[in-house]
CSV table of C-alpha atoms in Angstrom, one decimal:
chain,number,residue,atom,x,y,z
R,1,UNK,CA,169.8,289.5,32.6
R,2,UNK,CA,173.3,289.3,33.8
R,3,UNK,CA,176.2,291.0,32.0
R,4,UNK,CA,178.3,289.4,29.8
R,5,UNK,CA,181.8,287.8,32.1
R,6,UNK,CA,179.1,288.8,35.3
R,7,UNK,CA,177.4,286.5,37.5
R,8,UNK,CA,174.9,287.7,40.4
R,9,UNK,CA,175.9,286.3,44.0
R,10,UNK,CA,174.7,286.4,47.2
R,11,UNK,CA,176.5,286.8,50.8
R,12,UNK,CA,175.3,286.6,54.1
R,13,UNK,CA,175.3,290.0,55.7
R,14,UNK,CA,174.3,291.5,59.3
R,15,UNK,CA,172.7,288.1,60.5
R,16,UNK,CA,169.5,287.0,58.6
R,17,UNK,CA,170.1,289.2,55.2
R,18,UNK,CA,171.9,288.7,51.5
R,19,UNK,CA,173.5,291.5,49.7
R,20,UNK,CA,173.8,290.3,46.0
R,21,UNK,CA,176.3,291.8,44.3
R,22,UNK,CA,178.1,291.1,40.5
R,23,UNK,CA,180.8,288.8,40.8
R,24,UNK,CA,183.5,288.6,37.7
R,25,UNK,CA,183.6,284.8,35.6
R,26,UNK,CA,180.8,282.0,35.6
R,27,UNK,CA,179.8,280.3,38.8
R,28,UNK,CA,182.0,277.5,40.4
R,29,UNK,CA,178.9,275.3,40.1
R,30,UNK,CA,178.5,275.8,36.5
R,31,UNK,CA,179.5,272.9,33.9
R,32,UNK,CA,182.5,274.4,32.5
R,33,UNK,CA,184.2,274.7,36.1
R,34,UNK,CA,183.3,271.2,37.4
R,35,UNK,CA,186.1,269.2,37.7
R,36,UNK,CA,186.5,266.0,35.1
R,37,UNK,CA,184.7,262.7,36.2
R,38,UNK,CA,188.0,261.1,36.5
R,39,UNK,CA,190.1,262.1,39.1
R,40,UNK,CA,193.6,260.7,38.2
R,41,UNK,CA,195.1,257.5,40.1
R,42,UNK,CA,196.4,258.0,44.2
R,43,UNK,CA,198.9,255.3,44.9
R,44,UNK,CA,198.0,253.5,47.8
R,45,UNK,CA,201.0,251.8,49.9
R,46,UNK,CA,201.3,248.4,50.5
R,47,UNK,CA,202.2,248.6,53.8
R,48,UNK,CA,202.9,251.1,56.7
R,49,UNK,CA,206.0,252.6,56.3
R,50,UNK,CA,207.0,256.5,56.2
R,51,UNK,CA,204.0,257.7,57.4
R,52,UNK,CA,202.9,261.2,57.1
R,53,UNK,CA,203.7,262.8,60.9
R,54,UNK,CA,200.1,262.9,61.1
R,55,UNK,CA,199.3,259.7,60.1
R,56,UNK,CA,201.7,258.4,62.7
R,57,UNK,CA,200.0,260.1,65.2
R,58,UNK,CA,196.6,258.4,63.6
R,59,UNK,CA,197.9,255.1,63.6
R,60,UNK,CA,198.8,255.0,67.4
R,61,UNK,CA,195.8,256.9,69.2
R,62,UNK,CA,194.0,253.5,70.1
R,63,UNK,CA,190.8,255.7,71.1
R,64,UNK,CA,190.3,256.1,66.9
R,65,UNK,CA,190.0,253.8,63.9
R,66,UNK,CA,187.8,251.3,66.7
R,67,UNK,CA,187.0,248.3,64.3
R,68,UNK,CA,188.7,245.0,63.3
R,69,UNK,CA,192.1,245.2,62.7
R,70,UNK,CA,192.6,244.0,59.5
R,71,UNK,CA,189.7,247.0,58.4
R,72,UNK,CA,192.0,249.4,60.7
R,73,UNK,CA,195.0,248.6,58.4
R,74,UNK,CA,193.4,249.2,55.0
R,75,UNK,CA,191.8,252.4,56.5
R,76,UNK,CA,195.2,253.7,58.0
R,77,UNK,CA,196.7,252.9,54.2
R,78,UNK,CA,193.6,254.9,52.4
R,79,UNK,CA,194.4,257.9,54.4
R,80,UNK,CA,198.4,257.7,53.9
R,81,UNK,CA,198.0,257.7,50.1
R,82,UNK,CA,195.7,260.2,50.6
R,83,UNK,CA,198.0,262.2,52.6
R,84,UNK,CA,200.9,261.6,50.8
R,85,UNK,CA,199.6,262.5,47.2
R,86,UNK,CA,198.0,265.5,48.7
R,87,UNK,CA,201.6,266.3,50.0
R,88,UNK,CA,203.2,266.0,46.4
R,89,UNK,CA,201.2,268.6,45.3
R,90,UNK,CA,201.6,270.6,47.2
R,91,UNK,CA,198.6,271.0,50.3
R,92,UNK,CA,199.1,270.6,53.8
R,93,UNK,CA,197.7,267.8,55.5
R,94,UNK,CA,197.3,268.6,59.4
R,95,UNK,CA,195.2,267.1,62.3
R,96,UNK,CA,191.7,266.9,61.9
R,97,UNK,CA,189.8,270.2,63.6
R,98,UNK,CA,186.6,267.8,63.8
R,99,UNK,CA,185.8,265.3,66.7
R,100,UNK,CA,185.0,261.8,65.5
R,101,UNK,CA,183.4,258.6,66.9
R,102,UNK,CA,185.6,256.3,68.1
R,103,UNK,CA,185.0,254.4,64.7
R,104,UNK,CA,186.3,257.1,63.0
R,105,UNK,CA,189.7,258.8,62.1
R,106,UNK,CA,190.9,261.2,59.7
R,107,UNK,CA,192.9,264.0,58.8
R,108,UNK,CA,192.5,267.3,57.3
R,109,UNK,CA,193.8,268.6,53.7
R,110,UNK,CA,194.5,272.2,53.5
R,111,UNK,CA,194.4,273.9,50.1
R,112,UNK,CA,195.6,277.5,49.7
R,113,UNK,CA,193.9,278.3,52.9
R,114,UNK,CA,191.3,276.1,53.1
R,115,UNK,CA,190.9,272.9,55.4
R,116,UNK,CA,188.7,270.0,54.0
R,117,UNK,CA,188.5,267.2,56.6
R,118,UNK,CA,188.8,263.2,55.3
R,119,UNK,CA,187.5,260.5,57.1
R,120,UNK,CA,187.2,256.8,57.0
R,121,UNK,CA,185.5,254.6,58.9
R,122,UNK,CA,183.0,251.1,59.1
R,123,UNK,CA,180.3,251.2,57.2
R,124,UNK,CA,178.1,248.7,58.9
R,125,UNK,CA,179.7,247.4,61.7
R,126,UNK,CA,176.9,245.9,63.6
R,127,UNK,CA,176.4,243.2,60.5
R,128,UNK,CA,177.0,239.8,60.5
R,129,UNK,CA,176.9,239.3,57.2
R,130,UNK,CA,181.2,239.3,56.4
R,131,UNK,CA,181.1,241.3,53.2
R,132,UNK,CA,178.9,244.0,54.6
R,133,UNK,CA,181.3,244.4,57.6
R,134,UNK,CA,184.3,244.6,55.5
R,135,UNK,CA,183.0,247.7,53.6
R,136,UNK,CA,184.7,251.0,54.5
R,137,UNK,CA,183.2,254.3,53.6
R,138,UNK,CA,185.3,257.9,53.0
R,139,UNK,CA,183.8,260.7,54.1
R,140,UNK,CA,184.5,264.6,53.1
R,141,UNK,CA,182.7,267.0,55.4
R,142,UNK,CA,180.7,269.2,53.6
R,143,UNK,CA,178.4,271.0,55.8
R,144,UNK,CA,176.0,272.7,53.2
R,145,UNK,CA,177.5,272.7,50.4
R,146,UNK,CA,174.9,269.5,48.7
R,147,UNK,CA,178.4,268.6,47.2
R,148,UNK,CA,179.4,265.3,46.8
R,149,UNK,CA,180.9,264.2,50.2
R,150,UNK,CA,180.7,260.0,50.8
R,151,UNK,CA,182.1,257.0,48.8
R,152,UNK,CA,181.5,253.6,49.2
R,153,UNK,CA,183.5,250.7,48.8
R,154,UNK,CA,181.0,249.0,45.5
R,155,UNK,CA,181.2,246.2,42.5
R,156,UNK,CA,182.2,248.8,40.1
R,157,UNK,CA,184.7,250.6,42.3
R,158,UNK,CA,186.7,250.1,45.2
R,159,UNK,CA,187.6,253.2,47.7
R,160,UNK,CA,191.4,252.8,46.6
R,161,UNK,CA,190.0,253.6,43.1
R,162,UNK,CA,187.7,256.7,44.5
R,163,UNK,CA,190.7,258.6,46.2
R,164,UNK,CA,191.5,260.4,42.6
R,165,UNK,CA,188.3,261.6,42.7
R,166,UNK,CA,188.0,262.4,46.3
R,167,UNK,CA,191.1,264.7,46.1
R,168,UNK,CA,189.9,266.1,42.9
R,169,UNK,CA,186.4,267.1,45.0
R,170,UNK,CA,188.8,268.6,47.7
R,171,UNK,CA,190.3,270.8,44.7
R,172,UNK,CA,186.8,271.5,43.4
R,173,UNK,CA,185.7,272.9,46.9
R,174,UNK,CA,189.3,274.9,47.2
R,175,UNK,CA,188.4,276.9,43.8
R,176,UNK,CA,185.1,277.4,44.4
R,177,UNK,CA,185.5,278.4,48.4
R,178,UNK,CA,188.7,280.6,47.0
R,179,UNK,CA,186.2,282.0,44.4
R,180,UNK,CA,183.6,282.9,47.3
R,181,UNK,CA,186.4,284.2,49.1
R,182,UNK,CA,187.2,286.8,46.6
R,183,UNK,CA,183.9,287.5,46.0
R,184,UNK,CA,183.1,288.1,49.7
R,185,UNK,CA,186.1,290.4,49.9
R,186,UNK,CA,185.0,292.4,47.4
R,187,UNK,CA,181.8,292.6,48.4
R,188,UNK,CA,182.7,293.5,52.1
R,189,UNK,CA,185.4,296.4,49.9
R,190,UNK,CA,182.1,297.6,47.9
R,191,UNK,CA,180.4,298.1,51.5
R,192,UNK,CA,182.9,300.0,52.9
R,193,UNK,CA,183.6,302.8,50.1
R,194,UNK,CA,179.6,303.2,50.5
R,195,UNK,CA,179.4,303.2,54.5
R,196,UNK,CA,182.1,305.5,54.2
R,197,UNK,CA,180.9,307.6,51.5
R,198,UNK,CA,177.5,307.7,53.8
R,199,UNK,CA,179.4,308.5,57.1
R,200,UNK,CA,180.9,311.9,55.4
R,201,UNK,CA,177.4,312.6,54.5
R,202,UNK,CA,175.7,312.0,57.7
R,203,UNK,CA,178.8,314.0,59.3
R,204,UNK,CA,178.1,316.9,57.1
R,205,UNK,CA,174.3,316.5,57.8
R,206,UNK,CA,175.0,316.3,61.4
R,207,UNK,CA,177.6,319.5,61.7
R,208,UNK,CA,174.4,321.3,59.4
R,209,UNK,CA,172.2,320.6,62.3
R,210,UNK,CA,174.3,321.3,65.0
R,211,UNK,CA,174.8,324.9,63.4
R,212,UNK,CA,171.3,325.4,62.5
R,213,UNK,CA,170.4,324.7,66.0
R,214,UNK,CA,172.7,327.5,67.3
R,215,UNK,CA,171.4,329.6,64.8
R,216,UNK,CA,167.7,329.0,66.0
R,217,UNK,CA,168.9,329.4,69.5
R,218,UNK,CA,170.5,333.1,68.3
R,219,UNK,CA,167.5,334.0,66.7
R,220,UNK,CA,165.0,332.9,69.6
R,221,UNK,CA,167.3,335.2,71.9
R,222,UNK,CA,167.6,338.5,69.5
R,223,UNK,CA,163.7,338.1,69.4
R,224,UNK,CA,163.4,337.9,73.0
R,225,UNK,CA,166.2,340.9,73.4
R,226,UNK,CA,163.6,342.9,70.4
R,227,UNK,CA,160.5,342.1,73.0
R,228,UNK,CA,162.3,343.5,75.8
R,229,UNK,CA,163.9,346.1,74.1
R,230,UNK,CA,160.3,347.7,73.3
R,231,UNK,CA,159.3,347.0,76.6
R,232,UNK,CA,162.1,348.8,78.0
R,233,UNK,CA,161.7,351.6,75.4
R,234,UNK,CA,157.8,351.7,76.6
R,235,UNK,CA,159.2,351.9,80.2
R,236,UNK,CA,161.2,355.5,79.8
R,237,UNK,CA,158.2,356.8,78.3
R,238,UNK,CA,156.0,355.9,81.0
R,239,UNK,CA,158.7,357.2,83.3
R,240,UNK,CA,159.1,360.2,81.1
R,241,UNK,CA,155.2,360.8,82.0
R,242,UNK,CA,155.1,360.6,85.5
R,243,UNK,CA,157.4,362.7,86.2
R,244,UNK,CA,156.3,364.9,88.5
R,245,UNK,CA,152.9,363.3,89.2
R,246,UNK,CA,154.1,360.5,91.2
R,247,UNK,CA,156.7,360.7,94.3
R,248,UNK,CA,160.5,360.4,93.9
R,249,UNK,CA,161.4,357.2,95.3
R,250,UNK,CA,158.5,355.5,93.2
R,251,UNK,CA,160.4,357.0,89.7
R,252,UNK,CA,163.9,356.2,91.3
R,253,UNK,CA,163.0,352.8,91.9
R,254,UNK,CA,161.6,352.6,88.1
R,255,UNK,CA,165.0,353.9,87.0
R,256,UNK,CA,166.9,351.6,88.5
R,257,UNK,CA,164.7,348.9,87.4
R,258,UNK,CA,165.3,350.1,83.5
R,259,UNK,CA,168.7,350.8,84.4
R,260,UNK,CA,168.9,346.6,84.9
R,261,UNK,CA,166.6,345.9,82.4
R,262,UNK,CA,168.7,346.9,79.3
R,263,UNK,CA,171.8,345.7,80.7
R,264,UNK,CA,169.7,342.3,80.8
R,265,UNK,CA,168.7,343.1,77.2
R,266,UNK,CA,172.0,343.6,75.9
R,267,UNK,CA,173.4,340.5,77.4
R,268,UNK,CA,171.1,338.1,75.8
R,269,UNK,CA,170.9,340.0,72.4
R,270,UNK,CA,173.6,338.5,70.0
R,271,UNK,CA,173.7,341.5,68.1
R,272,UNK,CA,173.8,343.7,71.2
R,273,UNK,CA,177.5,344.1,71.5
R,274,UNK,CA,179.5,343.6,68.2
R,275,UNK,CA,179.0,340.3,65.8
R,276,UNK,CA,178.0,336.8,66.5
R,277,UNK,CA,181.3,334.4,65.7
R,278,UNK,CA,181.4,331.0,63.4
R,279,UNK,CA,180.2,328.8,65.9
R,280,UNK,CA,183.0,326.1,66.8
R,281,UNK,CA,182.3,322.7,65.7
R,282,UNK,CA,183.7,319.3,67.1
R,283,UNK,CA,183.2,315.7,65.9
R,284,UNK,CA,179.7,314.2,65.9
R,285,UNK,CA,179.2,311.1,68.1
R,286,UNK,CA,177.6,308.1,66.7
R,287,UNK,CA,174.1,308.9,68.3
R,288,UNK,CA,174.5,312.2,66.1
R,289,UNK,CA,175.7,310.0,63.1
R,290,UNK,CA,172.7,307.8,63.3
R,291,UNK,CA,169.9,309.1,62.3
R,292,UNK,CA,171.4,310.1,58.9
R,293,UNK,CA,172.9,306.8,58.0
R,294,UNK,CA,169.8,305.4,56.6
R,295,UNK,CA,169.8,301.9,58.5
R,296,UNK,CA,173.8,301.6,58.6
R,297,UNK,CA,175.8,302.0,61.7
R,298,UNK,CA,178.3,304.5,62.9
R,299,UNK,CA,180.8,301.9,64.2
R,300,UNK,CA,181.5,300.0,60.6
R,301,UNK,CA,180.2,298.7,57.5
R,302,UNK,CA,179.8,295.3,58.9
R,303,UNK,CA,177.5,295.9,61.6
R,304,UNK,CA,173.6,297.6,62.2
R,305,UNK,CA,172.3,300.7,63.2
R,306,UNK,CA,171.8,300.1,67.1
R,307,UNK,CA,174.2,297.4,67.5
């Protein structure tokens, strides 16, 4: 169950995967944050005057807005009350990112950081049939969001009627993408206190095998220098009894040979001349790093082992 003021959400993270995580108040989708069914009154001019800068800009590129005139005009008035009550309090209207059919035009309406894109345009132009042809419909992109995102002009209500509620969907998207926003932040702040956390531990767990490997390396030489010590030890004594049984330069030559062979020995023993040092350690690369990260990559929180 989720705690009380807690809610359980879900990103995307590293491609195909979710990381759910507890996010603080009740979910944007839930009935006490929707918006009211009535979205307050947008005054819609009477005519074409003191257009929005991007309106203007609308209203004389020929290439958009394609349809009968009289259709153009109430569409180019739709989106000026749009724009100009979005203006008043206080969004941004700016030109629409998206690409649109030539039967289409629009604009975008930014709310603290968010863009929502508006557009108008014929709903059945290929009809004969007058009233059909005269219906406009007001689109707001909505990718996947199975919000509401198309109004029609209808009996019950006209489009002039819907923009209140249009504008009230664009706030409704704003608080809930802000919400996500926060929640993503946090989330992507929760996964960097633990990839850091897990970076000091593989960097310990790395310098731990980088020193147990010189250590290893230490010990297989001061066995080796033990082996050859004996030898060398079993050498003098055979030495010791030959002498005088066998000729000169045979024992010389064996001399010189033990003479070598402990000089050997002492420079591969690490305890053959004074004590082994604290070996020096540097840095681990990322190959080091990455097999004591559990899955998580040396190069940030945000990406996958091997990428």
């Amino acid at each position: 169950m989720e705690p009380t003021g807690k809610r359980i959400e879900k990103v995307p993270y590293g491609g195909p995967g979710l990381e759910l995580f507890l996010a603080e108040g009740p979910h944007p989708n839930a009935r006490s944050q929707r918006p009211k069914a009535v979205g307050g009154s947008v005054p819609v001019p009477a005519r074409l005057g003191r257009l929005h800068p991007v309106m203007a800009a609308l209203k004389d590129a020929e290439s958009r807005l394609v349809m009968p005139s009289a259709l153009r005009h109430r569409s180019l008035l739709l989106l000026q009350g749009q724009a100009a009550e979005a203006v008043r309090r206080g969004y941004e209207v700016q030109k629409a990112r998206s690409s649109f059919f030539p039967r289409e035009g629009g604009v975008d309406v930014a709310v603290d950081g968010f863009a929502y894109t508006v557009t108008v345009r014929q709903e059945f132009p290929e009809s004969t049939d007058l009233e059909r042809s005269a219906r406009l419909v007001v689109e707001l992109a909505h990718g996947l969001t199975g919000r509401p995102g198309r109004w029609r002009d209808r009996k019950s209500r006209t489009l002039e009627e819907a923009l209140g509620v249009i504008l009230r969907e664009i706030e409704a998207r704003a608080v809930e993408d802000a919400r996500r926003r926060q929640d993503e932040q946090q989330a992507r702040a929760e996964r960097e206190v633990r990839w850091q956390a897990a970076m000091g531990v593989a960097k310990e767990q790395a310098v731990r095998e980088r020193l147990a490997q010189v250590l290893r390396e230490e010990a297989g030489r001061w066995q080796e220098a033990a082996a050859l010590s004996a030898y060398c030890m079993a050498l003098e004594r055979r030495i010791g009894e030959l002498d005088g049984a066998v000729d000169e330069p045979a024992l010389d030559s064996a001399r010189d040979w033990l003479e070598w062979a402990r000089g050997y020995v002492t420079s591969v023993d690490p305890l053959g001349s004074g004590l082994p040092e604290m070996p020096h350690t540097r840095e681990p690369t990322p190959e080091e790093l990455e097999p004591y990260l559990r899955g998580l990559s040396p190069h940030g929180p945000e990406r996958h082992a091997g990428r």
